[in-house]
Short mmCIF file of C-alpha atoms in Angstrom, two decimals:
data_model
loop_
_atom_site.label_atom_id
_atom_site.label_comp_id
_atom_site.label_asym_id
_atom_site.label_seq_id
_atom_site.Cartn_x
_atom_site.Cartn_y
_atom_site.Cartn_z
CA MET A 59 -16.35 9.63 -3.30
CA LEU A 60 -13.86 7.20 -1.77
CA ASN A 61 -12.19 4.73 -4.13
CA ALA A 62 -9.54 3.38 -1.74
CA MET A 63 -9.22 2.65 1.94
CA ILE A 64 -6.67 2.70 4.71
CA VAL A 65 -7.26 1.04 8.06
CA GLU A 66 -4.29 1.67 10.41
CA ALA A 67 -3.60 5.30 9.54
CA ALA A 68 -0.65 5.63 11.90
CA LYS A 69 1.19 2.64 10.45
CA ASP A 70 0.02 1.89 6.90
CA ASN A 71 1.98 3.13 3.91
CA VAL A 72 -0.23 1.45 1.32
CA ILE A 73 -3.94 1.79 0.57
CA VAL A 74 -6.28 -0.71 -1.08
CA ALA A 75 -8.33 0.11 -4.17
CA ILE A 76 -12.02 -0.62 -3.56
CA GLU A 77 -12.79 -0.15 -7.26
CA PRO A 78 -10.63 -0.24 -10.40
CA ILE A 79 -8.50 2.92 -10.65
CA CYS A 80 -7.04 4.24 -13.91
CA LYS A 81 -3.62 5.85 -14.31
CA GLY A 82 -3.92 9.60 -13.74
CA GLU A 83 -7.14 9.29 -11.73
CA THR A 84 -7.46 10.93 -8.33
CA VAL A 85 -7.44 8.40 -5.49
CA THR A 86 -9.49 9.47 -2.48
CA TYR A 87 -9.24 7.72 0.88
CA GLN A 88 -9.77 8.28 4.62
CA CYS A 89 -6.77 8.53 6.91
CA ALA A 90 -7.24 9.26 10.64
CA GLY A 91 -10.70 10.66 9.91
CA GLU A 92 -9.32 13.01 7.27
CA GLU A 93 -10.02 12.69 3.53
CA LYS A 94 -6.80 12.54 1.51
CA THR A 95 -6.04 12.33 -2.19
CA LEU A 96 -3.20 11.36 -4.49
CA THR A 97 -2.83 10.63 -8.19
CA ALA A 98 -2.60 7.03 -9.42
CA LEU A 99 0.65 6.61 -11.36
CA GLU A 100 -0.52 3.29 -12.85
CA ASP A 101 -3.75 1.38 -13.45
CA ILE A 102 -4.74 -0.34 -10.19
CA THR A 103 -6.89 -3.47 -10.15
CA ILE A 104 -9.69 -3.60 -7.59
CA TYR A 105 -8.43 -4.85 -4.18
CA HIS A 106 -4.80 -4.26 -5.14
CA LYS A 107 -2.49 -1.98 -3.17
CA LEU A 108 -0.97 1.36 -4.07
CA ALA A 109 1.57 3.41 -2.16
CA ALA A 110 0.06 6.15 0.00
CA GLN A 111 3.49 7.77 0.30
CA ASP A 112 6.95 7.36 -1.15
CA ILE A 113 8.54 4.14 0.14
CA ALA A 114 12.31 3.68 -0.07
CA GLN A 115 13.90 0.42 -1.15
CA GLY A 116 14.23 -1.89 1.87
CA GLU A 117 11.53 -0.18 3.93
CA PRO A 118 8.68 -2.31 5.31
CA ILE A 119 5.38 -2.33 3.40
CA VAL A 120 2.57 -1.99 5.97
CA LYS A 121 -1.05 -2.93 5.19
CA TYR A 122 -3.78 -3.05 7.86
CA GLY A 123 -1.10 -2.42 10.51
CA GLU A 124 0.95 -5.50 9.54
CA HIS A 125 4.30 -5.73 7.75
CA ILE A 126 3.65 -7.68 4.55
CA GLY A 127 7.15 -7.43 3.07
CA LEU A 128 9.87 -5.00 2.06
CA ALA A 129 10.05 -2.58 -0.86
CA ALA A 130 12.22 -4.29 -3.50
CA CYS A 131 12.89 -0.87 -5.08
CA ASN A 132 11.92 2.75 -4.50
CA ILE A 133 8.14 3.11 -4.81
CA LYS A 134 6.47 6.47 -5.48
CA ALA A 135 3.17 7.51 -3.92
CA GLY A 136 0.42 6.39 -6.30
CA GLN A 137 2.32 3.40 -7.73
CA HIS A 138 0.92 -0.12 -7.75
CA VAL A 139 2.41 -2.24 -4.94
CA HIS A 140 2.47 -5.93 -5.79
CA CYS A 141 4.89 -8.85 -6.24
CA HIS A 142 6.95 -6.92 -8.83
CA ASN A 143 8.15 -4.35 -6.25
CA LEU A 144 7.53 -6.09 -2.92
CA LYS A 145 9.75 -8.83 -1.56
CA GLU A 146 8.57 -11.21 1.09
CA GLN A 147 10.18 -11.02 4.49
CA ARG A 148 9.37 -13.86 6.83
CA GLU A 149 9.29 -13.26 10.56
CA ASN A 150 11.75 -15.19 12.64
CA LEU A 151 9.13 -16.99 14.71
CA GLU A 152 11.80 -19.06 16.51
CA SER A 153 13.09 -15.96 18.32
CA LYS A 154 9.61 -15.24 19.72
CA VAL A 155 9.25 -18.55 21.56
#
């Protein structure tokens, strides 16, 4: 049974818990039509993010195909991704005009 989801399989490096997940529990999600699993390294609150793969410090965090910030530190697959390890990165909208 799925307990997390990923939308843009080719881009996303985080998944979203669709129910509370306990540390050590198997996380099951769909990626490009394929069922994948990983182990939760921390308790994850419903609708919060967890890393679907290892993410190095400074790499973009991608959710639903959109960059939502940068990894503030190295993040292991299965770790909670939230404000404690994600730093905001604003787009330079002026350069797009």
